Short mmCIF file of C-alpha atoms in Angstrom, two decimals:
data_model
loop_
_atom_site.label_atom_id
_atom_site.label_comp_id
_atom_site.label_asym_id
_atom_site.label_seq_id
_atom_site.Cartn_x
_atom_site.Cartn_y
_atom_site.Cartn_z
CA MET B 12 -3.53 23.38 16.87
CA THR B 13 -3.16 19.62 17.26
CA LEU B 14 -6.81 19.00 17.84
CA ILE B 15 -7.60 16.62 15.07
CA ALA B 16 -4.79 14.46 16.34
CA ALA B 17 -6.55 14.26 19.66
CA GLY B 18 -8.55 11.30 18.39
CA CYS B 19 -5.28 9.34 18.53
CA ALA B 20 -6.29 7.03 15.66
CA ARG B 21 -3.73 4.27 15.26
CA HIS B 22 -3.79 4.06 11.54
CA GLY B 23 -0.96 6.00 9.85
CA ILE B 24 0.99 6.41 13.05
CA PRO B 25 3.88 8.76 12.23
CA PRO B 26 7.47 7.57 12.96
CA ALA B 27 8.91 8.49 16.33
CA ASP B 28 11.82 10.92 16.68
CA GLN B 29 15.02 9.20 15.54
CA LYS B 30 17.52 11.92 16.30
CA PRO B 31 18.87 12.59 19.81
CA VAL B 32 17.09 15.50 21.37
CA ASN B 33 18.17 18.05 23.93
CA GLN B 34 16.55 18.17 27.37
CA PRO B 35 13.43 20.30 27.25
CA THR B 36 13.25 23.51 29.29
CA LEU B 37 10.25 24.34 31.44
CA HIS B 38 8.53 27.69 31.08
CA THR B 39 5.66 29.54 32.62
CA SER B 40 2.80 30.69 30.44
CA ARG B 41 4.55 34.03 30.27
CA GLY B 42 7.70 32.42 28.88
CA THR B 43 9.88 32.59 32.02
CA VAL B 44 12.20 29.60 32.47
CA ILE B 45 11.49 27.53 35.56
CA THR B 46 13.22 24.46 37.05
CA PRO B 47 11.38 21.19 37.53
CA GLU B 48 12.00 21.60 41.31
CA LYS B 49 10.48 25.05 41.37
CA LEU B 50 7.49 23.83 39.41
CA ALA B 51 7.03 20.95 41.85
CA ASP B 52 7.12 23.47 44.72
CA ARG B 53 4.40 25.49 43.11
CA LEU B 54 2.08 22.53 42.61
CA GLY B 55 1.35 22.41 46.37
CA THR B 56 -2.11 20.94 46.88
CA THR B 57 -2.85 20.47 43.19
CA GLY B 58 -5.33 17.65 42.72
CA TYR B 59 -4.77 17.05 39.01
CA LEU B 60 -1.70 17.70 36.84
CA LEU B 61 -2.25 17.29 33.10
CA LEU B 62 0.88 16.66 31.03
CA GLY B 63 0.20 16.91 27.31
CA GLU B 64 2.36 15.27 24.67
CA GLY B 65 3.02 14.73 21.03
CA HIS B 66 2.89 10.96 21.18
CA THR B 67 6.00 10.51 18.95
CA LYS B 68 8.02 13.39 20.40
CA SER B 69 10.91 12.15 22.59
CA CYS B 70 11.43 15.64 24.04
CA ASP B 71 7.83 15.74 25.36
CA HIS B 72 8.20 12.48 27.16
CA MET B 73 11.47 13.72 28.67
CA GLY B 74 9.61 16.73 29.93
CA GLN B 75 6.89 14.52 31.51
CA ALA B 76 9.44 12.38 33.18
CA MET B 77 11.42 15.27 34.62
CA ILE B 78 8.30 16.74 36.21
CA VAL B 79 7.14 13.46 37.66
CA ARG B 80 10.68 12.81 38.99
CA ALA B 81 10.79 16.24 40.63
CA LEU B 82 7.54 15.55 42.38
CA ALA B 83 8.75 12.12 43.57
CA LYS B 84 12.06 13.56 44.86
CA GLN B 85 10.06 15.87 47.06
CA GLY B 86 8.33 12.92 48.67
CA ARG B 87 5.14 13.29 46.71
CA ARG B 88 3.49 10.08 45.61
CA PRO B 89 1.16 10.94 42.70
CA VAL B 90 -0.87 8.40 40.82
CA VAL B 91 0.28 8.46 37.18
CA GLY B 92 -2.69 8.03 34.89
CA LEU B 93 -2.21 6.91 31.32
CA GLU B 94 -4.27 7.72 28.26
CA MET B 95 -2.27 4.96 26.57
CA VAL B 96 -3.77 2.14 28.61
CA ALA B 97 -7.45 1.12 28.55
CA ARG B 98 -9.13 0.32 31.86
CA ASP B 99 -9.54 -3.35 31.07
CA LYS B 100 -5.73 -3.62 31.43
CA GLN B 101 -5.66 -2.23 35.01
CA PRO B 102 -4.98 -5.74 36.42
CA VAL B 103 -1.67 -5.71 34.49
CA LEU B 104 -0.82 -2.29 35.93
CA ASP B 105 -1.79 -3.64 39.41
CA ARG B 106 0.91 -6.34 38.98
CA TRP B 107 3.37 -3.72 37.90
CA ASN B 108 2.46 -1.53 40.86
CA ARG B 109 3.19 -4.50 43.22
CA GLY B 110 6.63 -4.89 41.66
CA ASP B 111 5.82 -8.23 40.00
CA LEU B 112 6.63 -7.27 36.40
CA SER B 113 9.72 -6.17 34.47
CA LEU B 114 9.44 -3.42 31.87
CA GLN B 115 9.52 -6.01 29.09
CA GLU B 116 6.72 -7.99 30.73
CA LEU B 117 4.71 -4.81 31.17
CA GLU B 118 5.02 -3.98 27.50
CA ASP B 119 4.02 -7.51 26.47
CA LEU B 120 1.10 -7.96 28.86
CA LEU B 121 -0.31 -4.51 27.96
CA ASP B 122 -0.21 -5.61 24.32
CA TRP B 123 1.31 -2.16 23.89
CA LYS B 124 2.32 -2.39 20.22
CA GLN B 125 -1.09 -3.58 19.08
CA ARG B 126 -3.23 -1.43 21.34
CA TRP B 127 -1.30 1.83 21.41
CA GLY B 128 1.12 1.53 18.56
CA HIS B 129 3.59 4.25 19.45
CA PRO B 130 6.99 2.92 20.49
CA PHE B 131 7.19 1.80 24.08
CA ALA B 132 10.74 3.05 24.25
CA LEU B 133 9.45 6.63 24.10
CA TYR B 134 7.69 6.09 27.43
CA ARG B 135 10.42 4.05 29.10
CA SER B 136 11.84 7.01 31.09
CA ILE B 137 8.41 7.65 32.63
CA PHE B 138 7.97 4.03 33.60
CA GLU B 139 11.46 3.96 35.06
CA VAL B 140 10.72 6.96 37.27
CA CYS B 141 7.52 5.31 38.51
CA GLN B 142 9.39 2.07 39.13
CA THR B 143 12.21 3.79 41.05
CA TYR B 144 9.89 5.84 43.26
CA LYS B 145 7.09 3.25 43.46
CA LEU B 146 4.47 5.54 41.93
CA PRO B 147 1.26 3.69 41.04
CA LEU B 148 0.09 3.57 37.37
CA ALA B 149 -3.55 3.90 36.51
CA ALA B 150 -5.33 3.02 33.28
CA LEU B 151 -7.66 5.85 32.18
CA ASN B 152 -8.94 5.15 28.69
CA VAL B 153 -11.82 3.28 27.12
CA PRO B 154 -11.00 -0.01 25.40
CA ARG B 155 -10.65 0.49 21.60
CA ARG B 156 -13.24 -2.20 20.86
CA VAL B 157 -15.81 -0.08 22.79
CA VAL B 158 -14.80 3.08 20.96
CA ASP B 159 -15.14 1.30 17.61
CA VAL B 160 -18.68 0.19 18.55
CA VAL B 161 -19.70 3.71 19.57
CA ARG B 162 -18.20 5.11 16.37
CA LYS B 163 -20.15 2.66 14.12
CA GLN B 164 -23.34 2.05 16.11
CA GLY B 165 -23.57 4.77 18.74
CA LEU B 166 -23.84 4.34 22.48
CA ASP B 167 -26.84 2.00 22.14
CA GLY B 168 -24.59 -0.57 20.41
CA VAL B 169 -22.35 -1.09 23.43
CA SER B 170 -22.78 -4.52 25.00
CA PHE B 171 -23.97 -4.91 28.58
CA LYS B 172 -20.61 -6.19 29.74
CA ASP B 173 -18.79 -3.19 28.25
CA ARG B 174 -21.19 -0.58 29.66
CA LEU B 175 -18.95 -0.23 32.71
CA TYR B 176 -16.44 1.62 30.52
CA ILE B 177 -19.05 4.23 29.48
CA PRO B 178 -19.42 7.23 31.86
CA ASP B 179 -22.80 7.61 33.54
CA SER B 180 -23.09 10.98 31.80
CA ILE B 181 -20.85 11.96 28.83
CA ILE B 182 -19.99 15.60 29.26
CA PRO B 183 -20.26 17.26 25.81
CA ALA B 184 -17.73 19.53 24.17
CA THR B 185 -17.93 23.18 25.03
CA ARG B 186 -19.12 25.69 22.53
CA ARG B 187 -15.68 27.20 22.43
CA GLN B 188 -14.13 23.91 21.52
CA ARG B 189 -16.70 23.19 18.79
CA GLN B 190 -16.21 26.61 17.27
CA ALA B 191 -12.44 26.29 17.31
CA LEU B 192 -12.57 22.87 15.71
CA GLN B 193 -15.07 23.65 12.91
CA PRO B 194 -12.57 24.93 10.33
CA MET B 195 -10.22 21.99 10.70
CA LEU B 196 -13.08 19.49 10.62
CA ALA B 197 -14.50 21.13 7.47
CA MET B 198 -11.08 20.97 5.82
CA HIS B 199 -10.76 17.30 6.77
CA ALA B 200 -14.16 16.55 5.30
CA GLN B 201 -13.36 18.39 2.10
CA MET B 202 -10.10 16.54 1.70
CA SER B 203 -11.64 13.16 2.26
CA GLY B 204 -14.57 13.82 -0.09
CA ASN B 205 -17.00 12.81 2.66
CA LYS B 206 -20.66 13.47 1.70
CA ASP B 207 -22.00 13.17 5.22
CA ALA B 208 -19.82 15.71 7.01
CA ASP B 209 -22.42 16.64 9.60
CA ALA B 210 -22.77 13.08 10.83
CA ASP B 211 -19.03 12.65 10.92
CA ARG B 212 -18.56 15.83 12.85
CA GLU B 213 -21.06 14.78 15.50
CA ALA B 214 -19.45 11.31 15.69
CA PHE B 215 -16.07 12.94 16.16
CA PHE B 216 -17.36 15.10 19.04
CA LEU B 217 -19.11 12.13 20.65
CA ILE B 218 -15.88 10.08 20.61
CA GLN B 219 -13.83 13.00 21.89
CA SER B 220 -16.29 13.62 24.66
CA LEU B 221 -16.42 9.97 25.52
CA TRP B 222 -12.61 9.82 25.80
CA ASP B 223 -12.25 12.96 27.78
CA THR B 224 -15.11 12.23 30.19
CA ALA B 225 -14.00 8.66 30.78
CA MET B 226 -10.40 9.71 31.46
CA ALA B 227 -11.53 12.50 33.77
CA GLU B 228 -13.92 10.15 35.57
CA ALA B 229 -11.17 7.59 36.14
CA ALA B 230 -8.78 10.31 37.38
CA VAL B 231 -11.35 11.54 39.88
CA SER B 232 -11.89 7.99 41.14
CA TRP B 233 -8.21 7.54 41.75
CA HIS B 234 -7.83 10.95 43.41
CA ARG B 235 -10.73 10.25 45.83
CA LYS B 236 -9.55 6.73 46.52
CA THR B 237 -5.93 7.59 47.31
CA GLY B 238 -6.12 11.28 48.36
CA HIS B 239 -3.07 11.88 46.19
CA MET B 240 -2.54 14.10 43.12
CA VAL B 241 -3.27 12.40 39.84
CA VAL B 242 -0.77 13.14 37.03
CA VAL B 243 -2.51 12.55 33.66
CA LEU B 244 -0.39 11.76 30.64
CA ALA B 245 -2.36 12.42 27.47
CA GLY B 246 -2.15 13.72 23.96
CA ALA B 247 -1.90 17.47 23.56
CA GLY B 248 -5.31 17.62 22.03
CA HIS B 249 -6.84 16.42 25.25
CA VAL B 250 -4.97 19.02 27.30
CA GLU B 251 -4.61 22.25 25.28
CA ASN B 252 -6.87 25.20 26.06
CA ARG B 253 -8.25 23.24 29.09
CA TRP B 254 -11.27 22.17 27.03
CA GLY B 255 -10.71 18.42 27.00
CA ILE B 256 -9.97 16.44 30.15
CA ALA B 257 -9.65 19.64 32.23
CA ALA B 258 -13.17 20.83 31.36
CA ARG B 259 -14.57 17.46 32.46
CA LEU B 260 -12.53 17.46 35.65
CA GLN B 261 -13.87 20.86 36.60
CA THR B 262 -17.41 19.48 36.21
CA LEU B 263 -16.78 16.24 38.08
CA ASP B 264 -14.57 17.62 40.87
CA PRO B 265 -15.09 21.40 40.90
CA ASP B 266 -13.35 22.05 44.23
CA ALA B 267 -10.02 20.42 43.21
CA SER B 268 -7.15 22.50 41.85
CA LEU B 269 -5.88 21.69 38.38
CA ILE B 270 -2.68 22.58 36.52
CA SER B 271 -1.89 21.89 32.86
CA VAL B 272 1.46 21.56 31.11
CA MET B 273 1.75 21.50 27.31
CA PRO B 274 4.58 20.94 24.83
CA ALA B 275 5.67 24.01 22.87
CA ARG B 276 7.63 23.96 19.65
CA ASP B 277 7.81 27.74 19.36
CA LYS B 278 7.91 30.31 22.16
CA ALA B 279 4.95 32.00 20.53
CA ASP B 280 2.91 28.91 21.55
CA MET B 281 3.33 29.72 25.22
CA THR B 282 0.15 31.59 26.18
CA PRO B 283 -1.96 31.44 29.31
CA GLN B 284 -4.96 30.31 27.15
CA GLN B 285 -3.06 27.16 26.07
CA ALA B 286 -1.76 26.00 29.50
CA ASP B 287 -0.24 26.99 32.78
CA TYR B 288 3.25 25.72 31.98
CA PHE B 289 5.16 24.37 28.99
CA TYR B 290 8.05 22.09 28.18
CA PHE B 291 9.77 23.81 25.28
CA CYS B 292 10.84 21.26 22.67
CA PRO B 293 11.80 23.13 19.44
CA SER B 294 10.81 21.52 16.14
CA ALA B 295 13.44 18.89 15.33
CA GLY B 296 14.13 20.22 11.86
CA SER B 297 12.75 21.01 8.45
CA SER B 298 12.30 19.18 5.24
CA ARG B 299 14.87 19.64 2.42
CA LEU B 300 12.35 21.89 0.81
CA GLY B 301 12.51 24.26 3.75
CA LEU B 302 9.20 23.22 5.37
CA VAL B 303 8.78 22.74 9.11
CA LEU B 304 5.95 20.29 9.39
CA ASP B 305 3.50 18.88 11.92
CA ILE B 306 1.51 15.66 11.54
CA ARG B 307 -2.16 15.96 12.46
CA ASP B 308 -4.46 13.04 11.84
CA ASP B 309 -2.77 11.78 8.62
CA MET B 310 -2.28 15.34 7.42
CA LEU B 311 0.96 17.20 6.95
CA VAL B 312 0.54 20.80 8.17
CA VAL B 313 3.13 23.54 7.54
CA ARG B 314 4.21 24.99 10.94
CA GLY B 315 6.90 27.20 9.43
CA VAL B 316 8.77 28.06 6.24
CA MET B 317 12.54 28.53 6.20
CA PRO B 318 13.61 31.88 4.75
CA ASP B 319 15.07 31.82 1.28
CA SER B 320 14.20 28.18 0.83
CA ARG B 321 12.51 26.52 -2.18
CA ALA B 322 9.36 26.37 -0.11
CA ALA B 323 9.48 30.07 0.63
CA ASN B 324 10.10 30.90 -3.01
CA ALA B 325 7.17 28.67 -4.02
CA GLY B 326 4.81 30.61 -1.75
CA PHE B 327 4.08 28.12 1.07
CA GLU B 328 2.54 29.67 4.18
CA PRO B 329 2.28 28.47 7.81
CA GLY B 330 -1.05 26.66 8.21
CA ASP B 331 -1.01 25.13 4.70
CA VAL B 332 -2.18 21.49 4.66
CA LEU B 333 -0.40 19.32 2.11
CA VAL B 334 -2.98 17.34 0.14
CA LEU B 335 -1.34 16.16 -3.04
CA VAL B 336 2.00 16.19 -4.82
CA GLY B 337 1.12 15.60 -8.43
CA ASP B 338 -1.63 12.97 -8.11
CA ARG B 339 -0.20 11.41 -4.94
CA ARG B 340 -1.80 11.97 -1.57
CA ILE B 341 0.70 12.96 1.12
CA THR B 342 0.06 11.75 4.70
CA SER B 343 3.58 11.52 6.17
CA ALA B 344 6.99 13.01 5.99
CA LEU B 345 8.14 9.76 4.40
CA ASP B 346 5.63 10.17 1.60
CA LEU B 347 6.97 13.71 0.98
CA HIS B 348 10.59 12.47 1.00
CA LYS B 349 9.77 9.74 -1.52
CA VAL B 350 8.52 12.19 -4.12
CA ALA B 351 10.83 15.17 -3.38
CA LEU B 352 14.11 13.36 -3.53
CA PRO B 353 13.70 12.03 -7.11
CA ALA B 354 12.37 15.37 -8.22
CA ALA B 355 15.43 17.16 -6.80
CA LYS B 356 17.80 14.69 -8.50
CA GLU B 357 16.00 15.11 -11.81
CA ASN B 358 15.53 18.89 -11.52
CA ARG B 359 11.78 18.31 -11.94
CA ASP B 360 9.15 20.72 -10.59
CA LEU B 361 6.89 19.47 -7.79
CA VAL B 362 3.29 20.58 -8.04
CA PHE B 363 1.51 20.64 -4.67
CA GLN B 364 -2.17 20.99 -3.85
CA VAL B 365 -2.61 22.56 -0.43
CA MET B 366 -5.64 23.56 1.67
CA ARG B 367 -5.24 27.13 2.84
CA LYS B 368 -7.98 28.58 4.99
CA GLY B 369 -10.48 26.16 3.54
CA VAL B 370 -9.52 26.85 -0.12
CA GLN B 371 -7.47 24.53 -2.26
CA LYS B 372 -4.41 26.18 -3.82
CA LYS B 373 -1.63 25.06 -6.20
CA VAL B 374 1.98 25.63 -5.06
CA VAL B 375 4.88 24.82 -7.39
CA VAL B 376 8.35 24.07 -6.09
CA ARG B 377 11.05 24.48 -8.69
CA PHE B 378 14.47 22.78 -8.69
#
C-alpha cells in the first residue's frame, strides 16, 4: 500500500526518477494488455476518470499523459483536474487555459517548487498534451496554509476568508479504509515515539477526508459546469481501492460513472479491488544490497528482495520497514546509500532495525 504517502507531505520529498524509463503498458484489472485508444473507447460516457500516480515516478506521468492524449485524439475535451494545484491558484490556470502563459510562466506563477515540491519536469508531458489539445486545467486542492491550520487547530481555526476552501460537509473515511490503515498508522506512531497516537490518527483521517472531499467537490463542480468528463490526477493513495476521492464522488454525484487507473510495479498488484485499469511501470531497480524499495511518508519499505542477494541472506522480507542502520535513522534511498557504500568498502556488517508486522526486528547484512 501507498496509503501513508497519500498525505503528500512536502518534507523529505524523495528524488525523482533519474534514469530513462520505458513507456508504460496499460492493463485491465485482470492483467490483459490494452492500448490507450481502446481504453479511451471504453470510457464512453464516463463522468470521472481518476489517474493515480507515484509523484516522483516518470513512468506514471507518462501513463497519465498517454491516456489523456488518447482521449483528446478522439475529440474528447476533458477537464484535467490537479491535486498538485490549490484552488487559490485557479486564476493562474485560467490564464493558461486562455493561452496567455508559457510552460515556464505557468511553473513560476503557480509557485510550483515551493507549493508542490516535486519536479515540474515530471508533469511537463501532461501540460504539453493539454496545451496542444486546448484541454482546460482545474485546481482541485485545498491551500496548504488552510491544511496546516486544520492540522494544528482543527476546523474551527480556519479564518472566515479561507472557509470557502472547506467543503460544506467533510465526508469521513469509510470503515474499510480506517481498518486497512490502522496497522501502518500504528507502526508509524511506534517509530516516531508519539505518545498521543489516537489524536494523531484522528487528525490524519480528518486531513485525508478534507483533501479527498474537497477534490471530489471541485471535480463535481467542473463536471456540472462544463458537462465534460473530469480527469483527476492525484497521488495513488487518493485513488487506490476507490476509498479516497472515488468514495466521495459516489456520494456527491451518485449517478455519474467513474473509472480509476492506478500505477502497478508488479503484475500481482493488478486486482479489481485496487482499480479498473493500470499502467504497468516495473520497479526501476534494486539497491546494491538486493532490496527493491518503496518510499512511503519518509519510510523505506521493502517491496521485494532479490534472490541470493546479501539482503536475502540477511533475512529481509517484503513489507519490512527500515527504521535504523546502526544508530542512524533511514528515511530515503540516499540515506541507505551513504551508510551501505562505506560498509561494503570496509567489509563491515550493517545492523538494521526493521519493523515487521508491528514488531521491531534486527537484521544483519554481512559483507
